[in-house]
mmCIF file with all atom_site columns, C-alpha atoms in Angstrom:
data_model
loop_
_atom_site.group_PDB
_atom_site.id
_atom_site.type_symbol
_atom_site.label_atom_id
_atom_site.label_alt_id
_atom_site.label_comp_id
_atom_site.label_asym_id
_atom_site.label_entity_id
_atom_site.label_seq_id
_atom_site.pdbx_PDB_ins_code
_atom_site.Cartn_x
_atom_site.Cartn_y
_atom_site.Cartn_z
_atom_site.occupancy
_atom_site.B_iso_or_equiv
_atom_site.pdbx_formal_charge
_atom_site.auth_seq_id
_atom_site.auth_comp_id
_atom_site.auth_asym_id
_atom_site.auth_atom_id
_atom_site.pdbx_PDB_model_num
ATOM 1   C CA . MET X 1 1   ? -12.845 -4.963  -20.473 1.00 91.00 ? 29  MET X CA 1
ATOM 2   C CA . ARG X 1 2   ? -15.156 -2.113  -19.308 1.00 93.00 ? 30  ARG X CA 1
ATOM 3   C CA . LEU X 1 3   ? -17.128 -2.239  -16.186 1.00 93.00 ? 31  LEU X CA 1
ATOM 4   C CA . ALA X 1 4   ? -19.649 1.022   -16.462 1.00 92.00 ? 32  ALA X CA 1
ATOM 5   C CA . ASP X 1 5   ? -20.557 1.093   -12.403 1.00 91.00 ? 33  ASP X CA 1
ATOM 6   C CA . PRO X 1 6   ? -21.033 -1.317  -9.133  1.00 90.00 ? 34  PRO X CA 1
ATOM 7   C CA . GLN X 1 7   ? -23.194 -2.970  -10.267 1.00 92.00 ? 35  GLN X CA 1
ATOM 8   C CA . ALA X 1 8   ? -21.883 -4.508  -13.786 1.00 94.00 ? 36  ALA X CA 1
ATOM 9   C CA . THR X 1 9   ? -18.616 -5.401  -11.526 1.00 93.00 ? 37  THR X CA 1
ATOM 10  C CA . GLU X 1 10  ? -20.818 -7.855  -9.155  1.00 93.00 ? 38  GLU X CA 1
ATOM 11  C CA . ALA X 1 11  ? -22.026 -9.100  -12.222 1.00 95.00 ? 39  ALA X CA 1
ATOM 12  C CA . PHE X 1 12  ? -18.360 -9.229  -13.979 1.00 95.00 ? 40  PHE X CA 1
ATOM 13  C CA . GLY X 1 13  ? -17.862 -11.256 -10.869 1.00 95.00 ? 41  GLY X CA 1
ATOM 14  C CA . ALA X 1 14  ? -21.249 -13.038 -10.380 1.00 94.00 ? 42  ALA X CA 1
ATOM 15  C CA . SER X 1 15  ? -19.898 -14.346 -13.904 1.00 94.00 ? 43  SER X CA 1
ATOM 16  C CA . LEU X 1 16  ? -16.916 -15.869 -13.101 1.00 94.00 ? 44  LEU X CA 1
ATOM 17  C CA . ALA X 1 17  ? -18.450 -18.116 -10.413 1.00 94.00 ? 45  ALA X CA 1
ATOM 18  C CA . PRO X 1 18  ? -19.911 -20.882 -12.839 1.00 93.00 ? 46  PRO X CA 1
ATOM 19  C CA . LEU X 1 19  ? -16.106 -20.825 -14.159 1.00 93.00 ? 47  LEU X CA 1
ATOM 20  C CA . LEU X 1 20  ? -14.145 -21.697 -10.660 1.00 94.00 ? 48  LEU X CA 1
ATOM 21  C CA . ARG X 1 21  ? -12.952 -25.376 -9.728  1.00 93.00 ? 49  ARG X CA 1
ATOM 22  C CA . VAL X 1 22  ? -10.961 -26.072 -6.457  1.00 93.00 ? 50  VAL X CA 1
ATOM 23  C CA . GLY X 1 23  ? -7.564  -24.830 -6.758  1.00 92.00 ? 51  GLY X CA 1
ATOM 24  C CA . ASP X 1 24  ? -8.312  -21.831 -7.620  1.00 94.00 ? 52  ASP X CA 1
ATOM 25  C CA . VAL X 1 25  ? -6.544  -18.594 -7.025  1.00 94.00 ? 53  VAL X CA 1
ATOM 26  C CA . ILE X 1 26  ? -8.060  -15.370 -8.226  1.00 96.00 ? 54  ILE X CA 1
ATOM 27  C CA . THR X 1 27  ? -6.545  -11.821 -7.225  1.00 96.00 ? 55  THR X CA 1
ATOM 28  C CA . LEU X 1 28  ? -7.669  -8.711  -7.168  1.00 96.00 ? 56  LEU X CA 1
ATOM 29  C CA . ARG X 1 29  ? -5.718  -5.601  -7.801  1.00 96.00 ? 57  ARG X CA 1
ATOM 30  C CA . GLY X 1 30  ? -6.749  -1.924  -8.019  1.00 93.00 ? 58  GLY X CA 1
ATOM 31  C CA . ASP X 1 31  ? -6.168  1.140   -5.418  1.00 91.00 ? 59  ASP X CA 1
ATOM 32  C CA . LEU X 1 32  ? -8.811  1.539   -2.259  1.00 88.00 ? 60  LEU X CA 1
ATOM 33  C CA . GLY X 1 33  ? -12.377 1.976   -3.710  1.00 85.00 ? 61  GLY X CA 1
ATOM 34  C CA . ALA X 1 34  ? -11.964 0.546   -7.733  1.00 90.00 ? 62  ALA X CA 1
ATOM 35  C CA . GLY X 1 35  ? -14.062 -2.763  -7.010  1.00 90.00 ? 63  GLY X CA 1
ATOM 36  C CA . LYS X 1 36  ? -12.205 -4.890  -6.094  1.00 92.00 ? 64  LYS X CA 1
ATOM 37  C CA . THR X 1 37  ? -14.233 -6.144  -3.047  1.00 91.00 ? 65  THR X CA 1
ATOM 38  C CA . SER X 1 38  ? -17.248 -5.599  -5.674  1.00 93.00 ? 66  SER X CA 1
ATOM 39  C CA . ILE X 1 39  ? -16.002 -8.426  -7.833  1.00 94.00 ? 67  ILE X CA 1
ATOM 40  C CA . ALA X 1 40  ? -15.407 -10.745 -4.566  1.00 93.00 ? 68  ALA X CA 1
ATOM 41  C CA . ARG X 1 41  ? -18.998 -10.037 -3.288  1.00 93.00 ? 69  ARG X CA 1
ATOM 42  C CA . GLY X 1 42  ? -20.231 -10.998 -6.182  1.00 94.00 ? 70  GLY X CA 1
ATOM 43  C CA . LEU X 1 43  ? -18.759 -13.687 -7.007  1.00 96.00 ? 71  LEU X CA 1
ATOM 44  C CA . LEU X 1 44  ? -19.994 -15.019 -3.900  1.00 95.00 ? 72  LEU X CA 1
ATOM 45  C CA . ALA X 1 45  ? -23.486 -14.038 -4.263  1.00 95.00 ? 73  ALA X CA 1
ATOM 46  C CA . ALA X 1 46  ? -23.290 -16.327 -7.945  1.00 95.00 ? 74  ALA X CA 1
ATOM 47  C CA . LEU X 1 47  ? -22.071 -18.967 -5.767  1.00 95.00 ? 75  LEU X CA 1
ATOM 48  C CA . GLY X 1 48  ? -24.708 -18.568 -3.347  1.00 94.00 ? 76  GLY X CA 1
ATOM 49  C CA . LEU X 1 49  ? -23.662 -16.260 0.296   1.00 94.00 ? 77  LEU X CA 1
ATOM 50  C CA . ALA X 1 50  ? -26.588 -14.506 1.761   1.00 89.00 ? 78  ALA X CA 1
ATOM 51  C CA . GLY X 1 51  ? -26.788 -11.537 2.691   1.00 82.00 ? 79  GLY X CA 1
ATOM 52  C CA . GLU X 1 52  ? -23.640 -9.541  1.333   1.00 81.00 ? 80  GLU X CA 1
ATOM 53  C CA . ALA X 1 53  ? -20.373 -10.147 1.602   1.00 81.00 ? 81  ALA X CA 1
ATOM 54  C CA . PRO X 1 54  ? -17.680 -7.997  4.402   1.00 72.00 ? 82  PRO X CA 1
ATOM 55  C CA . SER X 1 55  ? -15.011 -7.314  4.184   1.00 72.00 ? 83  SER X CA 1
ATOM 56  C CA . PRO X 1 56  ? -12.237 -9.259  5.262   1.00 67.00 ? 84  PRO X CA 1
ATOM 57  C CA . SER X 1 57  ? -9.637  -5.450  5.814   1.00 64.00 ? 85  SER X CA 1
ATOM 58  C CA . PHE X 1 58  ? -9.820  -6.217  9.452   1.00 65.00 ? 86  PHE X CA 1
ATOM 59  C CA . ALA X 1 59  ? -10.059 -10.673 9.283   1.00 72.00 ? 87  ALA X CA 1
ATOM 60  C CA . PHE X 1 60  ? -7.231  -11.013 7.072   1.00 86.00 ? 88  PHE X CA 1
ATOM 61  C CA . VAL X 1 61  ? -9.428  -14.165 5.956   1.00 87.00 ? 89  VAL X CA 1
ATOM 62  C CA . GLN X 1 62  ? -13.363 -14.573 5.586   1.00 90.00 ? 90  GLN X CA 1
ATOM 63  C CA . PRO X 1 63  ? -14.056 -18.406 4.708   1.00 91.00 ? 91  PRO X CA 1
ATOM 64  C CA . TYR X 1 64  ? -17.333 -19.312 3.517   1.00 93.00 ? 92  TYR X CA 1
ATOM 65  C CA . ALA X 1 65  ? -18.098 -23.672 3.187   1.00 92.00 ? 93  ALA X CA 1
ATOM 66  C CA . PRO X 1 66  ? -20.687 -25.398 2.348   1.00 93.00 ? 94  PRO X CA 1
ATOM 67  C CA . PRO X 1 67  ? -23.378 -24.645 2.003   1.00 92.00 ? 95  PRO X CA 1
ATOM 68  C CA . GLU X 1 68  ? -23.587 -21.537 2.373   1.00 92.00 ? 96  GLU X CA 1
ATOM 69  C CA . VAL X 1 69  ? -22.092 -21.428 -0.745  1.00 94.00 ? 97  VAL X CA 1
ATOM 70  C CA . ARG X 1 70  ? -21.928 -24.217 -3.207  1.00 94.00 ? 98  ARG X CA 1
ATOM 71  C CA . LEU X 1 71  ? -17.555 -24.039 -2.970  1.00 94.00 ? 99  LEU X CA 1
ATOM 72  C CA . PRO X 1 72  ? -15.711 -23.675 -0.524  1.00 95.00 ? 100 PRO X CA 1
ATOM 73  C CA . VAL X 1 73  ? -13.858 -20.222 -0.656  1.00 94.00 ? 101 VAL X CA 1
ATOM 74  C CA . LEU X 1 74  ? -11.008 -17.955 1.026   1.00 92.00 ? 102 LEU X CA 1
ATOM 75  C CA . HIS X 1 75  ? -11.569 -14.424 0.982   1.00 92.00 ? 103 HIS X CA 1
ATOM 76  C CA . VAL X 1 76  ? -8.306  -12.766 1.270   1.00 91.00 ? 104 VAL X CA 1
ATOM 77  C CA . ASP X 1 77  ? -7.070  -9.031  1.898   1.00 90.00 ? 105 ASP X CA 1
ATOM 78  C CA . LEU X 1 78  ? -3.397  -8.995  1.843   1.00 88.00 ? 106 LEU X CA 1
ATOM 79  C CA . TYR X 1 79  ? -3.656  -4.811  2.632   1.00 87.00 ? 107 TYR X CA 1
ATOM 80  C CA . ARG X 1 80  ? -3.122  -5.065  6.438   1.00 82.00 ? 108 ARG X CA 1
ATOM 81  C CA . ILE X 1 81  ? 0.541   -7.163  6.027   1.00 83.00 ? 109 ILE X CA 1
ATOM 82  C CA . GLU X 1 82  ? 3.396   -6.111  6.833   1.00 80.00 ? 110 GLU X CA 1
ATOM 83  C CA . ASP X 1 83  ? 5.302   -8.417  5.741   1.00 79.00 ? 111 ASP X CA 1
ATOM 84  C CA . ALA X 1 84  ? 4.713   -11.293 3.732   1.00 74.00 ? 112 ALA X CA 1
ATOM 85  C CA . ALA X 1 85  ? 5.487   -14.340 5.749   1.00 77.00 ? 113 ALA X CA 1
ATOM 86  C CA . GLU X 1 86  ? 2.936   -13.380 7.890   1.00 79.00 ? 114 GLU X CA 1
ATOM 87  C CA . ILE X 1 87  ? 1.000   -15.511 4.901   1.00 77.00 ? 115 ILE X CA 1
ATOM 88  C CA . GLU X 1 88  ? 2.390   -18.392 5.803   1.00 77.00 ? 116 GLU X CA 1
ATOM 89  C CA . GLU X 1 89  ? 0.292   -18.094 9.247   1.00 77.00 ? 117 GLU X CA 1
ATOM 90  C CA . PHE X 1 90  ? -3.167  -18.666 6.703   1.00 76.00 ? 118 PHE X CA 1
ATOM 91  C CA . GLY X 1 91  ? -2.798  -21.413 5.853   1.00 74.00 ? 119 GLY X CA 1
ATOM 92  C CA . LEU X 1 92  ? -3.603  -20.724 2.459   1.00 76.00 ? 120 LEU X CA 1
ATOM 93  C CA . ASP X 1 93  ? -1.316  -22.795 0.934   1.00 76.00 ? 121 ASP X CA 1
ATOM 94  C CA . GLU X 1 94  ? -3.221  -26.013 2.597   1.00 76.00 ? 122 GLU X CA 1
ATOM 95  C CA . ALA X 1 95  ? -6.846  -24.103 2.999   1.00 79.00 ? 123 ALA X CA 1
ATOM 96  C CA . ARG X 1 96  ? -5.615  -23.901 -2.004  1.00 78.00 ? 124 ARG X CA 1
ATOM 97  C CA . GLY X 1 97  ? -5.873  -28.073 -1.685  1.00 85.00 ? 125 GLY X CA 1
ATOM 98  C CA . ASP X 1 98  ? -9.296  -27.964 -0.709  1.00 91.00 ? 126 ASP X CA 1
ATOM 99  C CA . SER X 1 99  ? -10.894 -24.470 -1.722  1.00 93.00 ? 127 SER X CA 1
ATOM 100 C CA . VAL X 1 100 ? -10.881 -21.739 -4.263  1.00 94.00 ? 128 VAL X CA 1
ATOM 101 C CA . LEU X 1 101 ? -8.829  -18.109 -3.418  1.00 94.00 ? 129 LEU X CA 1
ATOM 102 C CA . VAL X 1 102 ? -9.721  -14.529 -3.499  1.00 95.00 ? 130 VAL X CA 1
ATOM 103 C CA . ILE X 1 103 ? -6.920  -11.977 -2.534  1.00 94.00 ? 131 ILE X CA 1
ATOM 104 C CA . GLU X 1 104 ? -7.294  -9.231  -2.518  1.00 93.00 ? 132 GLU X CA 1
ATOM 105 C CA . TRP X 1 105 ? -3.879  -6.623  -2.665  1.00 92.00 ? 133 TRP X CA 1
ATOM 106 C CA . PRO X 1 106 ? -1.452  -9.617  -4.354  1.00 92.00 ? 134 PRO X CA 1
ATOM 107 C CA . GLU X 1 107 ? 1.410   -6.965  -4.473  1.00 90.00 ? 135 GLU X CA 1
ATOM 108 C CA . ARG X 1 108 ? 1.434   -7.184  -0.943  1.00 86.00 ? 136 ARG X CA 1
ATOM 109 C CA . ALA X 1 109 ? 3.244   -10.640 -1.063  1.00 85.00 ? 137 ALA X CA 1
ATOM 110 C CA . PRO X 1 110 ? 4.823   -10.705 -4.262  1.00 85.00 ? 138 PRO X CA 1
ATOM 111 C CA . GLY X 1 111 ? 5.233   -14.132 -6.552  1.00 84.00 ? 139 GLY X CA 1
ATOM 112 C CA . TRP X 1 112 ? 3.156   -15.778 -4.200  1.00 86.00 ? 140 TRP X CA 1
ATOM 113 C CA . TRP X 1 113 ? 0.629   -17.041 -7.194  1.00 85.00 ? 141 TRP X CA 1
ATOM 114 C CA . PRO X 1 114 ? 1.957   -16.931 -10.078 1.00 88.00 ? 142 PRO X CA 1
ATOM 115 C CA . ASP X 1 115 ? -1.041  -19.126 -11.352 1.00 90.00 ? 143 ASP X CA 1
ATOM 116 C CA . ALA X 1 116 ? -3.201  -17.137 -10.330 1.00 93.00 ? 144 ALA X CA 1
ATOM 117 C CA . LEU X 1 117 ? -6.045  -15.633 -12.559 1.00 95.00 ? 145 LEU X CA 1
ATOM 118 C CA . ALA X 1 118 ? -4.845  -12.166 -12.084 1.00 96.00 ? 146 ALA X CA 1
ATOM 119 C CA . LEU X 1 119 ? -7.208  -8.970  -12.366 1.00 96.00 ? 147 LEU X CA 1
ATOM 120 C CA . ARG X 1 120 ? -6.401  -5.392  -12.138 1.00 97.00 ? 148 ARG X CA 1
ATOM 121 C CA . LEU X 1 121 ? -9.269  -2.481  -12.024 1.00 96.00 ? 149 LEU X CA 1
ATOM 122 C CA . ALA X 1 122 ? -7.734  1.085   -12.532 1.00 96.00 ? 150 ALA X CA 1
ATOM 123 C CA . ILE X 1 123 ? -11.064 3.857   -11.623 1.00 93.00 ? 151 ILE X CA 1
ATOM 124 C CA . GLU X 1 124 ? -11.964 5.712   -14.828 1.00 93.00 ? 152 GLU X CA 1
ATOM 125 C CA . PRO X 1 125 ? -11.825 9.246   -15.270 1.00 93.00 ? 153 PRO X CA 1
ATOM 126 C CA . ASP X 1 126 ? -15.943 8.845   -15.709 1.00 93.00 ? 154 ASP X CA 1
ATOM 127 C CA . GLY X 1 127 ? -16.297 6.847   -12.685 1.00 90.00 ? 155 GLY X CA 1
ATOM 128 C CA . ALA X 1 128 ? -16.352 3.575   -14.826 1.00 92.00 ? 156 ALA X CA 1
ATOM 129 C CA . ARG X 1 129 ? -13.483 0.195   -14.632 1.00 95.00 ? 157 ARG X CA 1
ATOM 130 C CA . ALA X 1 130 ? -10.964 -0.653  -16.186 1.00 96.00 ? 158 ALA X CA 1
ATOM 131 C CA . LEU X 1 131 ? -10.151 -4.351  -15.782 1.00 96.00 ? 159 LEU X CA 1
ATOM 132 C CA . THR X 1 132 ? -8.458  -5.457  -17.159 1.00 94.00 ? 160 THR X CA 1
ATOM 133 C CA . ALA X 1 133 ? -6.421  -9.873  -16.403 1.00 94.00 ? 161 ALA X CA 1
ATOM 134 C CA . ALA X 1 134 ? -4.028  -12.126 -16.901 1.00 93.00 ? 162 ALA X CA 1
ATOM 135 C CA . VAL X 1 135 ? -4.875  -15.651 -17.834 1.00 93.00 ? 163 VAL X CA 1
ATOM 136 C CA . PRO X 1 136 ? -3.024  -18.356 -16.360 1.00 93.00 ? 164 PRO X CA 1
ATOM 137 C CA . ALA X 1 137 ? -3.187  -21.254 -18.778 1.00 89.00 ? 165 ALA X CA 1
ATOM 138 C CA . ALA X 1 138 ? -5.426  -22.903 -16.709 1.00 88.00 ? 166 ALA X CA 1
ATOM 139 C CA . TRP X 1 139 ? -8.589  -20.807 -17.164 1.00 89.00 ? 167 TRP X CA 1
ATOM 140 C CA . SER X 1 140 ? -6.997  -20.401 -21.022 1.00 85.00 ? 168 SER X CA 1
ATOM 141 C CA . ALA X 1 141 ? -10.247 -22.530 -21.877 1.00 87.00 ? 169 ALA X CA 1
ATOM 142 C CA . ARG X 1 142 ? -12.748 -20.688 -19.019 1.00 88.00 ? 170 ARG X CA 1
ATOM 143 C CA . TRP X 1 143 ? -11.799 -16.949 -18.986 1.00 82.00 ? 171 TRP X CA 1
ATOM 144 C CA . PRO X 1 144 ? -14.760 -14.878 -20.481 1.00 71.00 ? 172 PRO X CA 1
ATOM 145 C CA . THR X 1 145 ? -13.382 -13.654 -23.412 1.00 51.00 ? 173 THR X CA 1
#
């Protein structure tokens, strides 16, 4: 899928919001500036978040809960972790039972979310974004084709 500009990237994130279920995991891969946080921001805005969602780069995990958003969401940024074992301290396995996880830089913790909707963004020469997806069985009926 081609996302022409930042607005299209956020709009794509927003299109995922009505499809979400508690327990879903969405992973976002791509170089710095590829649009990972833009997808998360669009998704969170469509879930009802007023204002712009900050990047969780320094907090690692940014929680959102009703009534701020329609569903509980944990926006996770793994860019700064040094060892995948650090993720256990975040309590994401437990949180997944009652939240949606949106994880940036999942390659820092390979194998942790094998059933995630895995999205990858690449910057095209003209500045657009190329989005590819690995769609797990749980998303096959919901995935926008």
